[in-house]
């Protein structure tokens, strides 16, 4: 999106309101009311073929009749009329049209027809389209609310430096009023709706260079525009403007809803999580945190992998401090007691610390001097990556005692956040006014810290091979190993034999497993196609017979002509390593604990592919079941270094050209004893195009 | 606690303020200030030996000098003086003394000494003690704030029908201000501190008959007074007064903090959860919900086990409704689409429902009539156990459109809750004023619904055998099976043989496992004391030799004279069934998935023992790994009926008299194929007293 187009969207000199109503209070009358009430300085053209005037202002019959071409047209008419209005806008050269109407969802014939019509106009002309099903845009600093959303009926729109982009319209209104209540304000707001043309990522990318914008709050329903979002995230990271996102679809029910809303398919939540984390986006799960996290996200640098960050909690209220520690720890944040030198410095000001995670100032007394001195000591302590201050009732009645010292620490190099235990809206606003991240609930505080620490360094764009169109081909097990071999992921020693010409000796060191070899039978065991513990040539004969009989019974359609004979191996742990291309976010790699229990517990780690070795090591740390290969209860160590290599190698399939791999799964992969590597003992690879 | 004592605590006619300060604003001056400011009508005696007057009122030198005996004395002095003050109160016949000072923690010698002194006074006299480390009490309806907590400096204390009891003092203040902001009010508030004498449960039990109290909010740090809490819960359930609790200790860090705070050992959080659920107490995990859940807890009846309750979400804002659905589902609440007849009735008023979990009124328009009609239909639908209404920005600007119809449904027989998407404090207060449960965040809304649905019917008091004092004895495996046999939990067929007189034949059907039999060796395998797959008498000889050699090497101190020979059995799943007596809540039974992975995933279910068969079935449903025995991916069914019996039987150890079992673990217990039962194949039982 060019700077000129961004101006047309957020800072036009003139706008048309197509379908503006003359009935005060109607949703279609509100945009004109809002533009006037909030004092926007630009030119407004109400368009309404049925009226000479609208709310006392001159109205035009059509966009074609306007005295000048508006840069931005807000189309308020129902769906059918909206298509016509967009066409007229394109004809006269309007830069951007925002369509409010619903009714363009793929699925319904009429919706499909309208959708195609809009796409045609956008394809054939220079007009860009926001929506449909967009609630509009707002440039809060310029007093422009180009929307009919009831939420903008505020007396005064809260101006500030946060840019909000939402696929949902109604979330926009909720964030507006909640931000105002919090004492946080907005530079711009946009609802992108169905994203037929302009995506959320594209518009945010254009906003990155807006000097009025310091950080971003995204309300996401799906990741259909993941490429644009990634480009935006890279640009935002370069300019040091953090992004916080709330994304629907944590539950399966929520995911299904996102579908019905936008027509886009909501994907696996773990994939979404991997995408956001890999792009330095802090994903929060409490709604308050979407705004409350903004200030902290600006203070905490995105970190590369390393030891878990350590947080200090400093409290003047025992119970409140304990609540903060409990919530932080439950959210996976490491709350740590101070180290020796810090304990000594605290002792010198009368604060006894080090008995537990909480630095409790209660006994030393809620005095300005104590709080300030304790915060100075803890903020200077090298062992902490962030400090959470927890004032009690004094924050409500005597902020000069417990809030003032926190405000004075606002410029500390270690990030400082505050959970205010009582209801103290003034204290919260005072803190935020001074750029101190402040939280109304311990849950949003913990959620935010966990989310900003979980952000990964933003990945660079990776050139991916084009996936051939049309059919895909699933390879047999032997050919699948070949593909994996080429990226360095080894299978156990194997040989292919023909059933009619079996060798006299086992072709691999025994004992071996004998499996039917056929791309048509990925679930070999279920079809009687596997025999274990084959020790020699004689047993191989018997095994071949058994496989033939078993498959003939279970799957008479499958010809058994070749067998895979593979050395049986014992590992200290089993894992699954998978690769696939997500339709939204592209290639991903999955590491999961092996076995049926791990499947039940959904114990796995997902990352965008390819991954670095450090990322692979992080993934291993996230799969809880892999504790069995890390010395849990005195068990033998597994070769986790080799496992990390295997994960990296599998992820490299993202880049492989010949063939282009669409999907791959090595399951199980056996993790052998430390130093002995890992081997795949089953594999299925699907490649693009026919082979 | 007698009614008279409850009156002395919450509705005394006269109080003494021992250690009342003459310096305005000091914590020790505040109680007198508060009693005057809020207009309490009773008699106040400031006690201060150093002054003739305190804040302009006459002061007395000692409790002994007062013109009449006060019913309640608030002791504001430091710890040492507090002991003396309590002694004087006891001497003159004060009914209850509340000690504010810290410094009575077991562990420090001085603290221990003071603690003992207080316990002696309480033991020797009729005086009852609140605290120490109590922040005091408040009778909000009578304008009595008998506390020095800064939070009570409000202009007006919010009177209402909620009773708050907190082990933490500071939580009291936070709840006071947050309640006021929410439009919720309080009948009474009490901080119980270290609970040296009066426990939280005892004081709440006394409050149950207070007609001013409709429900309870508890802030818990530990369950040291579990028996009192249980008695209170039973009484509250009888009178239909619900209890909501926020308990610290969800994380290990939080649990450790509770220790340092009160000196009481905080236990396993799963045990606490089991205790609360078994006593009909809704445990919330978001702080807002402790108060926000009060109204809903009054509307939703405590249910016996049965199908998961089904919740409808009705929204006038797509994004907000989707957020509610997502949060509810993520909290484990079943959000359901309407059934056919309801879909038809909704269609008749222009609402298209049934495509997903959300009943979205957006397209039908945010009109009073539509909202009212839709709510009437959904509230009358038999398929729903509760309905969540989700109004959007209209709740802020036009509550007569979207909030009024909800208020009109306040009396519906199906419980109705509201998540208000924008910032709309007036709408929230209006709803709550009309007894409609209203929530400021989707997370607190979901947390509350999950918590009130999770409540179990309150268990009756169960008479338990006295555990013999002194030593406990761990039984060997054979004797352990004997104990389990007596409650009907069977082990696999077994025989004990002497190493020096081995039988010629296997004494049980083979193949068998041979294990060293010694109470000194609970971890037999680690000590080389187990041989598997023993098929006949000859192999038994070899196995005996092997066990003898193995144990001699690993544990030369253990004499190997007896072996347990046990039939080897194959099950479709492995579980652990455990029993122990928790020092706070008493006997509990644990069902966990077997194997190392289940241990890593902490996949288990805990209940107070004994359990009913219905509870045992619920436990089986909660252990996710047991899906492998319930037909997961076409696996054979396990005998889950027999497993439920086994869990019930193990839990019956709670009542067994001879011997009294302190702890028992059968691990693994094999779940055999459906219809074939379950058998324990290892067991350790510890009994009270020497055997």
Coordinates of N, CA, C and O in Angstrom, one line a residue, chain A residues 398-497:
Chain A
X398 N -3.7 7.0 48.9 CA -2.4 7.8 49.0 C -1.4 7.5 47.9 O -0.4 7.0 48.2
X399 N -1.8 7.8 46.7 CA -0.9 7.4 45.6 C 0.4 8.1 45.7 O 1.4 7.6 45.2
X400 N 0.5 9.2 46.4 CA 1.8 9.9 46.6 C 2.7 9.0 47.4 O 3.9 9.2 47.3
X401 N 2.2 8.1 48.1 CA 3.1 7.2 48.9 C 3.5 6.0 48.1 O 4.7 5.6 48.0
X402 N 2.5 5.3 47.4 CA 2.9 4.0 46.8 C 2.9 4.1 45.3 O 3.5 3.2 44.6
X403 N 2.3 5.0 44.6 CA 2.3 5.1 43.2 C 3.4 6.0 42.7 O 4.1 5.8 41.7
X404 N 3.6 7.1 43.4 CA 4.6 8.1 43.0 C 6.0 7.5 42.9 O 6.7 7.7 41.8
X405 N 6.5 6.7 43.8 CA 7.8 6.1 43.6 C 7.9 5.2 42.4 O 8.9 5.1 41.8
X406 N 6.8 4.6 42.0 CA 6.8 3.7 40.8 C 6.9 4.6 39.6 O 7.7 4.3 38.7
X407 N 6.1 5.7 39.6 CA 6.2 6.6 38.4 C 7.6 7.1 38.3 O 8.1 7.3 37.2
X408 N 8.2 7.4 39.4 CA 9.6 7.9 39.3 C 10.6 6.9 38.7 O 11.7 7.3 38.3
X409 N 10.2 5.7 38.8 CA 11.1 4.6 38.2 C 10.8 4.3 36.8 O 11.3 3.4 36.2
X410 N 9.9 5.1 36.2 CA 9.4 4.9 34.8 C 10.5 4.7 33.8 O 10.4 3.9 32.9
X411 N 11.6 5.4 34.0 CA 12.7 5.4 33.0 C 13.7 4.3 33.3 O 14.7 4.3 32.6
X412 N 13.5 3.4 34.2 CA 14.5 2.4 34.5 C 14.8 1.6 33.3 O 14.0 1.4 32.4
X413 N 16.0 1.1 33.3 CA 16.4 0.3 32.1 C 15.8 -1.1 32.2 O 15.4 -1.7 31.2
X414 N 15.6 -1.7 33.4 CA 14.8 -2.9 33.5 C 13.3 -2.6 33.4 O 12.9 -1.7 34.1
X415 N 12.6 -3.3 32.6 CA 11.2 -3.0 32.5 C 10.4 -3.1 33.8 O 10.7 -4.1 34.6
X416 N 9.5 -2.2 34.1 CA 8.7 -2.2 35.3 C 7.2 -2.3 35.0 O 6.8 -1.5 34.1
X417 N 6.5 -3.2 35.6 CA 5.1 -3.3 35.4 C 4.4 -3.2 36.7 O 5.0 -3.4 37.8
X418 N 3.1 -2.9 36.7 CA 2.4 -2.7 38.0 C 1.1 -3.4 38.0 O 0.3 -3.3 37.0
X419 N 0.8 -4.2 39.0 CA -0.6 -4.7 39.2 C -1.1 -4.0 40.4 O -0.6 -4.1 41.5
X420 N -2.2 -3.3 40.2 CA -2.8 -2.5 41.2 C -3.9 -3.3 41.9 O -4.9 -3.6 41.2
X421 N -3.8 -3.6 43.2 CA -4.7 -4.6 43.8 C -6.1 -4.1 44.0 O -7.1 -4.7 43.7
X422 N -6.2 -2.9 44.6 CA -7.6 -2.4 44.8 C -8.2 -1.8 43.5 O -7.5 -1.8 42.5
X423 N -9.4 -1.4 43.5 CA -10.0 -0.6 42.4 C -9.3 0.8 42.6 O -9.5 1.4 43.6
X424 N -8.6 1.2 41.6 CA -7.9 2.5 41.7 C -7.7 3.0 40.3 O -6.6 3.1 39.8
X425 N -8.8 3.4 39.6 CA -8.7 3.8 38.2 C -7.8 5.0 38.0 O -7.1 5.1 37.0
X426 N -7.8 5.9 39.0 CA -6.9 7.1 38.9 C -5.5 6.7 38.9 O -4.7 7.2 38.1
X427 N -5.1 5.8 39.8 CA -3.7 5.3 39.8 C -3.3 4.7 38.5 O -2.2 4.9 38.0
X428 N -4.2 3.9 38.0 CA -3.9 3.2 36.7 C -3.7 4.2 35.6 O -2.8 4.1 34.8
X429 N -4.6 5.2 35.6 CA -4.4 6.2 34.5 C -3.1 7.0 34.7 O -2.4 7.4 33.7
X430 N -2.8 7.4 36.0 CA -1.6 8.1 36.2 C -0.4 7.3 35.8 O 0.6 7.9 35.1
X431 N -0.3 6.1 36.1 CA 0.8 5.2 35.7 C 0.9 5.2 34.2 O 2.0 5.4 33.6
X432 N -0.2 4.9 33.5 CA -0.2 4.8 32.1 C 0.2 6.1 31.4 O 0.9 6.2 30.4
X433 N -0.3 7.2 32.0 CA 0.1 8.5 31.5 C 1.6 8.8 31.5 O 2.1 9.5 30.7
X434 N 2.2 8.1 32.5 CA 3.7 8.2 32.6 C 4.4 7.0 31.9 O 5.5 6.7 32.3
X435 N 3.7 6.3 31.1 CA 4.2 5.2 30.3 C 4.6 4.0 31.1 O 5.4 3.2 30.7
X436 N 4.1 3.9 32.3 CA 4.3 2.7 33.1 C 3.2 1.7 32.8 O 2.0 2.0 33.0
X437 N 3.6 0.5 32.4 CA 2.5 -0.5 32.1 C 1.8 -0.9 33.4 O 2.4 -1.3 34.4
X438 N 0.5 -0.7 33.4 CA -0.3 -1.0 34.6 C -1.4 -1.9 34.3 O -2.0 -1.8 33.2
X439 N -1.7 -2.7 35.3 CA -2.7 -3.8 35.0 C -3.8 -3.8 36.1 O -3.5 -3.7 37.3
X440 N -5.0 -4.0 35.7 CA -6.2 -4.0 36.6 C -6.4 -5.3 37.2 O -7.0 -5.4 38.3
X441 N -6.0 -6.4 36.6 CA -6.1 -7.7 37.1 C -4.8 -8.5 37.1 O -3.9 -8.2 36.3
X442 N -4.6 -9.4 38.1 CA -3.4 -10.2 38.1 C -3.3 -11.1 36.9 O -2.2 -11.4 36.4
X443 N -4.4 -11.5 36.3 CA -4.4 -12.4 35.2 C -3.9 -11.7 33.9 O -3.1 -12.3 33.2
X444 N -4.4 -10.5 33.7 CA -3.9 -9.7 32.5 C -2.4 -9.4 32.6 O -1.7 -9.4 31.7
X445 N -2.0 -9.1 33.9 CA -0.6 -8.8 34.1 C 0.3 -10.1 33.8 O 1.3 -10.0 33.1
X446 N -0.2 -11.2 34.3 CA 0.6 -12.5 34.0 C 0.5 -12.8 32.5 O 1.6 -13.2 32.0
X447 N -0.6 -12.7 32.0 CA -0.8 -13.0 30.5 C 0.2 -12.1 29.7 O 0.8 -12.6 28.8
X448 N 0.2 -10.9 30.0 CA 1.1 -9.9 29.3 C 2.6 -10.3 29.4 O 3.3 -10.4 28.4
X449 N 3.0 -10.5 30.6 CA 4.4 -10.9 30.8 C 4.8 -12.1 30.0 O 5.8 -12.2 29.4
X450 N 3.9 -13.2 30.2 CA 4.2 -14.4 29.4 C 4.2 -14.1 27.9 O 5.1 -14.7 27.2
X451 N 3.3 -13.3 27.4 CA 3.2 -13.1 26.0 C 4.4 -12.3 25.5 O 4.9 -12.6 24.4
X452 N 4.8 -11.3 26.2 CA 5.9 -10.5 25.6 C 7.2 -11.3 25.7 O 8.1 -11.1 24.9
X453 N 7.4 -12.1 26.7 CA 8.6 -12.9 26.8 C 8.6 -14.1 25.8 O 9.6 -14.6 25.4
X454 N 7.4 -14.5 25.4 CA 7.3 -15.6 24.4 C 7.7 -15.2 23.0 O 7.9 -16.0 22.1
X455 N 7.7 -13.9 22.7 CA 8.0 -13.4 21.4 C 9.3 -13.9 20.9 O 10.3 -13.8 21.6
X456 N 9.4 -14.3 19.7 CA 10.7 -14.7 19.1 C 11.2 -13.6 18.2 O 10.4 -12.7 17.8
X457 N 12.4 -13.6 17.9 CA 13.0 -12.7 16.9 C 12.2 -12.9 15.6 O 11.9 -14.0 15.2
X458 N 12.0 -11.8 14.9 CA 11.2 -11.9 13.7 C 11.9 -12.6 12.6 O 13.1 -12.3 12.3
X459 N 11.3 -13.7 12.0 CA 12.0 -14.4 11.0 C 12.1 -13.6 9.7 O 11.2 -12.9 9.3
X460 N 13.2 -13.8 9.0 CA 13.3 -13.2 7.7 C 12.4 -13.9 6.7 O 11.9 -15.0 6.9
X461 N 12.0 -13.2 5.6 CA 11.3 -13.9 4.6 C 12.1 -14.9 3.9 O 13.3 -14.7 3.7
X462 N 11.5 -16.1 3.7 CA 12.3 -17.2 3.1 C 11.7 -17.5 1.7 O 10.5 -17.7 1.6
X463 N 12.5 -17.6 0.7 CA 11.9 -17.9 -0.6 C 11.6 -19.4 -0.7 O 12.4 -20.2 -0.4
X464 N 10.3 -19.6 -1.0 CA 9.8 -21.0 -1.0 C 9.6 -21.5 -2.4 O 9.3 -20.7 -3.3
X465 N 9.9 -22.8 -2.6 CA 9.6 -23.3 -4.0 C 8.1 -23.3 -4.2 O 7.3 -23.3 -3.3
X466 N 7.7 -23.1 -5.5 CA 6.3 -23.1 -5.9 C 5.8 -24.6 -5.8 O 6.5 -25.5 -6.3
X467 N 4.7 -24.8 -5.2 CA 4.1 -26.1 -5.1 C 3.4 -26.4 -6.4 O 2.5 -25.6 -6.8
X468 N 3.8 -27.4 -7.2 CA 3.1 -27.7 -8.5 C 1.6 -27.8 -8.2 O 1.1 -28.4 -7.2
X469 N 0.8 -27.3 -9.2 CA -0.6 -27.4 -9.1 C -1.1 -28.8 -9.3 O -0.3 -29.6 -9.8
X470 N -2.3 -29.0 -9.0 CA -2.9 -30.3 -9.3 C -2.6 -31.4 -8.3 O -2.4 -31.1 -7.2
X471 N -2.6 -32.6 -8.8 CA -2.5 -33.8 -8.0 C -1.3 -33.8 -7.1 O -0.2 -33.3 -7.5
X472 N -1.4 -34.5 -6.0 CA -0.2 -34.8 -5.2 C 0.0 -36.3 -5.2 O -1.0 -37.0 -5.5
X473 N 1.2 -36.7 -4.9 CA 1.5 -38.2 -4.9 C 2.0 -38.6 -3.5 O 3.0 -37.9 -3.0
X474 N 1.4 -39.6 -3.0 CA 2.0 -40.2 -1.7 C 3.0 -41.3 -2.1 O 2.6 -42.2 -2.8
X475 N 4.2 -41.2 -1.6 CA 5.2 -42.1 -1.9 C 5.1 -43.3 -1.0 O 4.6 -43.3 0.1
X476 N 5.7 -44.5 -1.4 CA 5.7 -45.6 -0.5 C 6.8 -45.4 0.5 O 7.6 -44.4 0.4
X477 N 6.9 -46.3 1.5 CA 7.8 -46.1 2.6 C 9.3 -45.9 2.2 O 10.0 -45.1 2.6
X478 N 9.7 -46.8 1.2 CA 11.1 -46.7 0.8 C 11.4 -45.4 0.1 O 12.4 -44.8 0.4
X479 N 10.5 -45.0 -0.8 CA 10.8 -43.7 -1.5 C 10.7 -42.6 -0.5 O 11.3 -41.6 -0.7
X480 N 9.8 -42.7 0.5 CA 9.7 -41.7 1.5 C 11.0 -41.5 2.3 O 11.5 -40.4 2.5
X481 N 11.7 -42.7 2.6 CA 13.0 -42.6 3.3 C 14.0 -41.9 2.4 O 14.8 -41.1 2.9
X482 N 13.9 -42.2 1.1 CA 14.8 -41.6 0.2 C 14.8 -40.0 0.2 O 15.8 -39.4 0.2
X483 N 13.5 -39.5 0.3 CA 13.3 -38.1 0.4 C 13.9 -37.6 1.7 O 14.6 -36.6 1.7
X484 N 13.7 -38.3 2.8 CA 14.1 -37.8 4.1 C 15.7 -37.9 4.1 O 16.3 -37.1 4.7
X485 N 16.2 -39.0 3.5 CA 17.7 -39.2 3.5 C 18.3 -38.0 2.9 O 19.4 -37.5 3.4
X486 N 17.7 -37.4 1.8 CA 18.3 -36.3 1.1 C 18.5 -35.1 2.0 O 19.3 -34.3 1.7
X487 N 17.6 -34.9 3.0 CA 17.7 -33.7 3.9 C 18.5 -34.2 5.1 O 18.6 -33.4 6.1
X488 N 19.0 -35.4 5.2 CA 19.8 -35.8 6.3 C 19.1 -36.5 7.5 O 19.6 -36.6 8.6
X489 N 17.8 -36.8 7.2 CA 17.1 -37.5 8.3 C 17.1 -39.0 8.0 O 16.4 -39.5 7.1
X490 N 17.8 -39.8 8.8 CA 18.1 -41.2 8.5 C 17.0 -42.1 8.9 O 16.4 -41.9 10.0
X491 N 16.7 -43.1 8.1 CA 15.9 -44.2 8.6 C 16.8 -45.4 9.0 O 18.0 -45.4 8.8
X492 N 16.1 -46.4 9.7 CA 16.9 -47.5 10.1 C 17.3 -48.3 8.8 O 16.6 -48.2 7.8
X493 N 18.4 -49.1 9.0 CA 18.9 -49.8 7.8 C 17.8 -50.7 7.2 O 17.0 -51.3 7.9
X494 N 17.7 -50.6 5.9 CA 16.6 -51.3 5.2 C 17.0 -51.8 3.8 O 18.0 -51.5 3.3
X495 N 16.2 -52.8 3.3 CA 16.3 -53.3 2.0 C 15.0 -53.6 1.4 O 14.1 -54.0 2.2
X496 N 14.8 -53.5 0.1 CA 13.6 -53.8 -0.5 C 13.8 -55.2 -1.2 O 14.8 -55.4 -1.9
X497 N 12.9 -56.1 -1.0 CA 13.0 -57.4 -1.6 C 11.7 -57.7 -2.4 O 10.6 -57.2 -2.0

